[in-house]
Tab-separated table of C-alpha atoms and ligand atoms in Angstrom:
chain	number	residue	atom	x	y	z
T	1	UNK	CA	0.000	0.000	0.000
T	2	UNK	CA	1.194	3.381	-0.619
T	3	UNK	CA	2.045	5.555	2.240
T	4	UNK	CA	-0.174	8.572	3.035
T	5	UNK	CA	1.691	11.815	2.727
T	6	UNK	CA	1.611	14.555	5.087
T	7	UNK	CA	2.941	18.258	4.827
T	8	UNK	CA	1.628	19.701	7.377
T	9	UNK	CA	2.255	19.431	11.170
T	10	UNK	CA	-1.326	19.755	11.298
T	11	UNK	CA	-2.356	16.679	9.444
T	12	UNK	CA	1.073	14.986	11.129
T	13	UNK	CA	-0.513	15.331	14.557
T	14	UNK	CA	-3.988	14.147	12.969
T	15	UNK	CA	-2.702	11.441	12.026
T	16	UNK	CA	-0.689	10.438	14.719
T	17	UNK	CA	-3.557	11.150	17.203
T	18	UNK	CA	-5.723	8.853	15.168
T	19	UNK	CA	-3.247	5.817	16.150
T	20	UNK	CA	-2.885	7.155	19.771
T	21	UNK	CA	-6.440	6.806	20.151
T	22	UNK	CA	-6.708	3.270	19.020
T	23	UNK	CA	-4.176	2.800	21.915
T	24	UNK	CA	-1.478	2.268	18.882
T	25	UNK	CA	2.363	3.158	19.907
T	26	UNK	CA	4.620	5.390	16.804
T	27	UNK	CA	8.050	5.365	16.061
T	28	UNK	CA	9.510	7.876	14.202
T	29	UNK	CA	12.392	8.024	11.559
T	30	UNK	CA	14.125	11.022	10.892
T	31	UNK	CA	16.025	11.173	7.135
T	32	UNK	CA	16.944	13.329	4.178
T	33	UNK	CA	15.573	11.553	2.027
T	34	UNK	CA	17.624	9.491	-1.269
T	35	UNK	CA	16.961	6.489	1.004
T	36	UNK	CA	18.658	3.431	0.913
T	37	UNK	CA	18.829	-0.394	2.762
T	38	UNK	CA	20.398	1.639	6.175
T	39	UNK	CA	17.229	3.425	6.249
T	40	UNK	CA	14.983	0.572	6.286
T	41	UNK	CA	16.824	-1.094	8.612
T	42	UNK	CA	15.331	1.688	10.575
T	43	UNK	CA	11.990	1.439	9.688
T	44	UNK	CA	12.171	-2.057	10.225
T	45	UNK	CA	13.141	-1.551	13.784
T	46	UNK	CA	10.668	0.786	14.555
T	47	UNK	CA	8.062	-1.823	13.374
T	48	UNK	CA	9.632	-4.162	15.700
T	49	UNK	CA	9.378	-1.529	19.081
T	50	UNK	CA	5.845	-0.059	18.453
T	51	UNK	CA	2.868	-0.611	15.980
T	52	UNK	CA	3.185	2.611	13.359
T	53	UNK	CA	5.911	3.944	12.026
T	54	UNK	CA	5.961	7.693	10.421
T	55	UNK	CA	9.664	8.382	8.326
T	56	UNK	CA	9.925	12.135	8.015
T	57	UNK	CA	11.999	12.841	4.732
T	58	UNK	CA	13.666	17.011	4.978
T	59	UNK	CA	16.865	18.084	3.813
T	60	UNK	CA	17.355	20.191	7.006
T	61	UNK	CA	18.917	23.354	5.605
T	62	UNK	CA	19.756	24.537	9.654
T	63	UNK	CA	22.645	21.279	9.493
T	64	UNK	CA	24.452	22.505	6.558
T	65	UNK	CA	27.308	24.792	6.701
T	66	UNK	CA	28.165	27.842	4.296
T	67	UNK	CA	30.444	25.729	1.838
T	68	UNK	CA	29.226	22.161	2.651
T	69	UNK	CA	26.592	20.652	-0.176
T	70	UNK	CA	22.593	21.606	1.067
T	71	UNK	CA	22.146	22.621	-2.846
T	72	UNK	CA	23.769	19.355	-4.338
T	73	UNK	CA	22.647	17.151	-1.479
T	74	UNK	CA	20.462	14.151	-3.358
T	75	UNK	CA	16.276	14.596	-3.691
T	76	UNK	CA	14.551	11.193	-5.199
T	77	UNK	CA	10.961	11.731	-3.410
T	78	UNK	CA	9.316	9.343	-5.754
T	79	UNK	CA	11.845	6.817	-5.137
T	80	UNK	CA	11.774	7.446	-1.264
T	81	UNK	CA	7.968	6.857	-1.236
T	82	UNK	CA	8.500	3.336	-3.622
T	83	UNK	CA	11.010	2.655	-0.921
T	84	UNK	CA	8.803	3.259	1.797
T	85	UNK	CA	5.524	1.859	0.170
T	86	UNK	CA	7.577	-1.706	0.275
T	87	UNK	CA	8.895	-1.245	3.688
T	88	UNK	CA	4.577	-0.993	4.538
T	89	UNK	CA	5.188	2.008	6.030
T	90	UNK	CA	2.455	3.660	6.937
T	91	UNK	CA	2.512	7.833	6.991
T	92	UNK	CA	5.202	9.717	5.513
T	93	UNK	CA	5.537	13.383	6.644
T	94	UNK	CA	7.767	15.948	4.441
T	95	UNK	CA	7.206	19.389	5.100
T	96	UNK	CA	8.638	22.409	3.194
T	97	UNK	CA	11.604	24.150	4.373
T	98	UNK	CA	9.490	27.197	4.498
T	99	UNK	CA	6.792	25.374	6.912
T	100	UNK	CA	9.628	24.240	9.517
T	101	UNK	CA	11.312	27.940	9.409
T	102	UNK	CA	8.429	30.193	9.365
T	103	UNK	CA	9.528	34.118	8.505
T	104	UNK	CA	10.507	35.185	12.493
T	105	UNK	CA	12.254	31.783	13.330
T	106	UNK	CA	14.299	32.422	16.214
T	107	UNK	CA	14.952	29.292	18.151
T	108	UNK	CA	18.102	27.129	18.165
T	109	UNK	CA	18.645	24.120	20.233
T	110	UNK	CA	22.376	24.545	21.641
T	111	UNK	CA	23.839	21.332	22.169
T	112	UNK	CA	27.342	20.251	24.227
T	113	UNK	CA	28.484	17.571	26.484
T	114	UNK	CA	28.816	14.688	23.398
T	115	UNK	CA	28.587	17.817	20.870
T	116	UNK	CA	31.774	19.336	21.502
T	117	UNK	CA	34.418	16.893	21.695
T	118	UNK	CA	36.217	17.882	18.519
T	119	UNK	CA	35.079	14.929	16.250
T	120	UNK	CA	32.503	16.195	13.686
T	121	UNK	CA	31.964	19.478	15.693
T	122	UNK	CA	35.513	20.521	14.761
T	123	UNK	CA	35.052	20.362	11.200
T	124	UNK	CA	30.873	21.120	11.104
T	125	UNK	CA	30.738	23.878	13.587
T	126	UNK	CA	26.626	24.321	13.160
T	127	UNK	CA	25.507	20.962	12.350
T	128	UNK	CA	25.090	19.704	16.058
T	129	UNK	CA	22.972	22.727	16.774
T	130	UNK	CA	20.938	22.514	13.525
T	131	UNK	CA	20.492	18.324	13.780
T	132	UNK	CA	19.163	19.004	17.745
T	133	UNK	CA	16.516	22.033	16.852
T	134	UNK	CA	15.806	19.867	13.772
T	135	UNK	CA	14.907	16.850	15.770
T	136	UNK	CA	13.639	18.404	19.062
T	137	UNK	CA	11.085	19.897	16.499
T	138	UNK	CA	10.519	16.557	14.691
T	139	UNK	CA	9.792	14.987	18.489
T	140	UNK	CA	8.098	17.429	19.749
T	141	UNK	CA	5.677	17.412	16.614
T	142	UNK	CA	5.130	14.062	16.282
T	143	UNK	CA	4.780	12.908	19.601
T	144	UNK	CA	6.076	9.495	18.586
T	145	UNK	CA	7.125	7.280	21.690
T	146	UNK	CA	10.655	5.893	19.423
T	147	UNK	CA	12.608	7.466	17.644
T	148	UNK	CA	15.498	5.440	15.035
T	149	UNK	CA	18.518	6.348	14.641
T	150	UNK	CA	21.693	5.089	12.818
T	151	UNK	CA	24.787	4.039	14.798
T	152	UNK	CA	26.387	4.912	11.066
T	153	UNK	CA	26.279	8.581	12.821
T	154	UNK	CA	27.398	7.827	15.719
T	155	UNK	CA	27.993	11.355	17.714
T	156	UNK	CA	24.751	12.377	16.022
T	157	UNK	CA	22.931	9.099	18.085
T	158	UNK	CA	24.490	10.704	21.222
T	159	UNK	CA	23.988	14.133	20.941
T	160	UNK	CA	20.153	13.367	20.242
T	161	UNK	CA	20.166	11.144	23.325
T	162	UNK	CA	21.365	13.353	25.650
T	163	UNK	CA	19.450	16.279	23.787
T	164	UNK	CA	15.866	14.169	24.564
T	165	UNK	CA	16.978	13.661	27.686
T	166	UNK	CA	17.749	17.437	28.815
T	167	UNK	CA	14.457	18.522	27.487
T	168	UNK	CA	12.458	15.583	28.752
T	169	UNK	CA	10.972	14.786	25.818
T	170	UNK	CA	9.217	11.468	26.353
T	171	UNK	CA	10.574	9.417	23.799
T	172	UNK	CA	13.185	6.396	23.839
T	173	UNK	CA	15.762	7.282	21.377
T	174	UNK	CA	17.183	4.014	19.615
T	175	UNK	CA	20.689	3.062	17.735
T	176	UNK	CA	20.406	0.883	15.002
T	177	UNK	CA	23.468	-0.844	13.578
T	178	UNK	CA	25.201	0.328	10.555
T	179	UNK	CA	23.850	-1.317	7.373
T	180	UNK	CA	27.022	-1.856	5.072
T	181	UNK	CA	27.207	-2.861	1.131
T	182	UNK	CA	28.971	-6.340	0.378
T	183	UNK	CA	32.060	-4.906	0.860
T	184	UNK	CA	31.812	-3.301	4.357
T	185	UNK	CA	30.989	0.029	2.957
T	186	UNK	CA	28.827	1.796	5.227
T	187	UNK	CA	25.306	2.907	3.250
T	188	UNK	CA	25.230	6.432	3.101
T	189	UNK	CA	23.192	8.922	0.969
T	190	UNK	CA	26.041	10.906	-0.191
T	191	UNK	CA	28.112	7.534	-1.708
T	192	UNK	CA	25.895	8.516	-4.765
T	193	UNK	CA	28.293	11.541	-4.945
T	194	UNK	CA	31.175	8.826	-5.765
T	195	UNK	CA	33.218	7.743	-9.389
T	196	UNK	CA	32.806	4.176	-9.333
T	197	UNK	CA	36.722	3.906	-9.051
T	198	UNK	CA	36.145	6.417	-5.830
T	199	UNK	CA	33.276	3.657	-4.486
T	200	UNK	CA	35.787	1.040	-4.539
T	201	UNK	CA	38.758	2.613	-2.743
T	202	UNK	CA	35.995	4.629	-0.467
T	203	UNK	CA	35.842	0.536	1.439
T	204	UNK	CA	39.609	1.834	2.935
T	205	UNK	CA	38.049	3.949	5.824
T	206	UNK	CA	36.001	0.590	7.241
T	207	UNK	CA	39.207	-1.574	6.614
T	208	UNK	CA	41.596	0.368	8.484
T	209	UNK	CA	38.933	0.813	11.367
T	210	UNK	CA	38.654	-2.890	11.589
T	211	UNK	CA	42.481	-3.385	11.113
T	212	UNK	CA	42.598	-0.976	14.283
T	213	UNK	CA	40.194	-2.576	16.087
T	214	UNK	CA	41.583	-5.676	15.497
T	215	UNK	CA	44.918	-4.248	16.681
T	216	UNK	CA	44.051	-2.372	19.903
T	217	UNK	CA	41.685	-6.133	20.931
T	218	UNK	CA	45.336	-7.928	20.637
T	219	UNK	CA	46.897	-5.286	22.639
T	220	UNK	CA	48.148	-2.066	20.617
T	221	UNK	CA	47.677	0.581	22.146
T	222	UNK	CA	44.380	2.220	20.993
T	223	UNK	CA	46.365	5.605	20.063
T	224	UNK	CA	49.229	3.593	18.219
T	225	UNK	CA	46.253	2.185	16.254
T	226	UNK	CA	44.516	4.610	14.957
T	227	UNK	CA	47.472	6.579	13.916
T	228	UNK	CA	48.309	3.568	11.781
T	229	UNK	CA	44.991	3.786	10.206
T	230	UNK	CA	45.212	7.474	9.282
T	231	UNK	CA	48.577	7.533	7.993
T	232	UNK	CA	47.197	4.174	5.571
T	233	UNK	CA	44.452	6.585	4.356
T	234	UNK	CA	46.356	9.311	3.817
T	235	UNK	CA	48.762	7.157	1.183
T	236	UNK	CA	45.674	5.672	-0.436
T	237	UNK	CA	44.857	9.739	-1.500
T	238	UNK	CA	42.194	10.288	1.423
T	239	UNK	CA	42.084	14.161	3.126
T	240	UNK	CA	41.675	12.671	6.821
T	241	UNK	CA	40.022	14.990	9.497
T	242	UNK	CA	39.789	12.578	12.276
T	243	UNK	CA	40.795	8.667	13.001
T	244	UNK	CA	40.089	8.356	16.941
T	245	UNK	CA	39.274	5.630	19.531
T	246	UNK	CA	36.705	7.503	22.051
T	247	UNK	CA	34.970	6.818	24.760
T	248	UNK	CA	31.955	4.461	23.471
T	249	UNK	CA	29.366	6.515	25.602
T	250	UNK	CA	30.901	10.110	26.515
T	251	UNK	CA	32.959	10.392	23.567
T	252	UNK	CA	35.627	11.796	25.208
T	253	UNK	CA	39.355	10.808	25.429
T	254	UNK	CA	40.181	7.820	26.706
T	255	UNK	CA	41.756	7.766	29.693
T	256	UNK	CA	41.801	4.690	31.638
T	257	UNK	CA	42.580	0.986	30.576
T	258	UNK	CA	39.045	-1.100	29.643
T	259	UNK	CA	37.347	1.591	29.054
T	260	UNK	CA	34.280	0.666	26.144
T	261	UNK	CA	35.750	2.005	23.015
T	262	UNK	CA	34.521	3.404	19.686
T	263	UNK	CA	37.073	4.033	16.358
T	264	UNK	CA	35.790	7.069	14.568
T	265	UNK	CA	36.635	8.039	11.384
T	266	UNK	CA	35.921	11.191	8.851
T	267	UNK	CA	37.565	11.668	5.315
T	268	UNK	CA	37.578	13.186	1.886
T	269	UNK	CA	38.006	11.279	-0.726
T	270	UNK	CA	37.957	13.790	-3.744
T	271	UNK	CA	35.154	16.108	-3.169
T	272	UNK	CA	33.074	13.547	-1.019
T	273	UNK	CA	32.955	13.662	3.068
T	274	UNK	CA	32.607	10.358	4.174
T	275	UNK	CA	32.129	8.658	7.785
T	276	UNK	CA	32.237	5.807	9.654
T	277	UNK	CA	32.776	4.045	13.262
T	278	UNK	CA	33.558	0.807	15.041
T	279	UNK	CA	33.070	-0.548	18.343
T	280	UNK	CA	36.279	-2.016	19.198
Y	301	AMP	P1	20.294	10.727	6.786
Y	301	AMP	O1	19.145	10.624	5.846
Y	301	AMP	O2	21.615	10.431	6.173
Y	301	AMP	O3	20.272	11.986	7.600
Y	301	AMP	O4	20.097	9.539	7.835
Y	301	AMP	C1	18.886	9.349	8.504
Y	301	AMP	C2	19.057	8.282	9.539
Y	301	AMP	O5	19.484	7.070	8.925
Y	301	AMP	C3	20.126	8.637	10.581
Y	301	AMP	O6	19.695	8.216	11.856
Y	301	AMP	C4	21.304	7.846	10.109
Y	301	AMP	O7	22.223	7.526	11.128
Y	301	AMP	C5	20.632	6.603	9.576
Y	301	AMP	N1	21.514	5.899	8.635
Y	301	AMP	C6	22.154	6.411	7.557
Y	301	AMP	N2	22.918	5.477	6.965
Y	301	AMP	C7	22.772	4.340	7.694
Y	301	AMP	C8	23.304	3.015	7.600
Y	301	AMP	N3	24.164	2.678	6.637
Y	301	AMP	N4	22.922	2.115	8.516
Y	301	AMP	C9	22.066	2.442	9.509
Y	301	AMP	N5	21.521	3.667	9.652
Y	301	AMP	C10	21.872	4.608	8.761
């Protein structure tokens, strides 16, 4: 069945309120739209935890810096909704940029703690801020009890976490694994922004974060590790902003021995930013 499309927040909480009253739980999915597998992993998740699920599809013009690619980043709507018709999904809601930022917007959601521990912060300055009023909105609209979310971006998962939390938003905020292609790839919207030769050398970033996780599990030292892994990307023709074992939950440096650990990566390759992470 196709999915019903909503614009409005209006018809979203309509909708929504429809289910509530049947005594029916919701689980939202935030995206961007030019969905792929990763995506409905998440929707199939959210199935799994409560009985509706509604994807919200925006390209959320608040996350994007100056220079970074809001006007290039990929639209497919028809394909999105295909994608989403076969995943049974149920409501859809994509409102209009000028719909979420009315003229007189003022708001921002400020986010720290797992927001500013120079990973993608350092090299994204607004997107923590933008993601957070972005998503606070998206909860606060929707009313959903779970909300998805991909472990592919990981600080992202923890900044919303603790964001939910702070505000006391009732809703249990959920990491999903990170779908990957055949080749350990990690899905990701903007790998349609990749030459096919670029595709296959992009698989480099997971290798050398499972090479160093590999490592630091037989004993390297986790800093010794992930230096190894940059310097490998570098010589394969990467632009490396950050290989780093951090704290699995705070993000922070590691400091003592045992501590749960999570390999984070960011890199160019040619004019594409990609990401990825490990637990160790
Ligand atoms: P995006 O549309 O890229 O903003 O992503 C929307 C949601 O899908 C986020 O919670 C992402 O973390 C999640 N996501 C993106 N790629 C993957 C993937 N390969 N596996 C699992 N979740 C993903």
């Amino acid at each position: 069945m196709k999915p019903k499309i909503v614009r409005s927040v209006e018809s979203l909480r309509r909708e929504v309120a429809r289910w509530k009253a049947d005594n029916l739980t919701v689980a939202i999915v935030p995206t961007m739209g030019a969905l792929h597998q990763g995506h409905i992993e998440l929707v199939n998740e959210g199935l799994r935890r409560a009985d509706r699920v509604v994807v919200s599809i925006f390209v959320n013009p608040k996350q994007f810096g100056a220079n970074e690619d809001l006007s290039r980043y990929p639209r497919d709507e028809e394909a999105d909704i295909e994608m989403l018709a076969l995943a049974e999904v149920p409501l859809i809601y994509a409102p209009m940029a000028e719909d979420v930022y009315a003229p007189g917007f003022s708001t921002s959601v400020h986010v720290q703690g797992p927001a500013t521990v120079a990973l993608e912060d350092k090299y994204r300055p607004h997107f923590f801020d933008g993601v957070a009023t972005i998503v606070a909105k998206l909860f606060i609209q929707s009313a959903a009890q779970y909300a998805m979310f991909g472990e592919k971006d990981y600080q992202q998962l923890q900044v919303v976490k603790r964001m939910a939390k702070d505000l006391n938003i009732p809703i249990s905020v959920i990491g999903v694994a990170t779908i990957r292609d055949q080749d350990g790839m990690a899905m990701s919207s903007r790998n349609r922004y990749l030459s096919k030769t670029e595709r296959t050398q992009a698989v480099a970033i997971y290798k050398s974060l499972t090479q160093a996780a590999e490592k630091i599990r037989t004993g390297t030292n986790s800093q010794t590790a992930t230096r190894a892994a940059s310097r490998s990307l570098s010589t394969l023709g990467f632009k490396v902003d950050y290989v780093t074992a951090r704290n699995a939950e705070t993000l922070a440096v590691p400091t003592t021995a045992g501590e749960p650990l999570r390999l984070l990566a960011a890199a160019w390759l040619g004019k594409t930013r990609l990401i990825d992470n490990l637990a160790v």
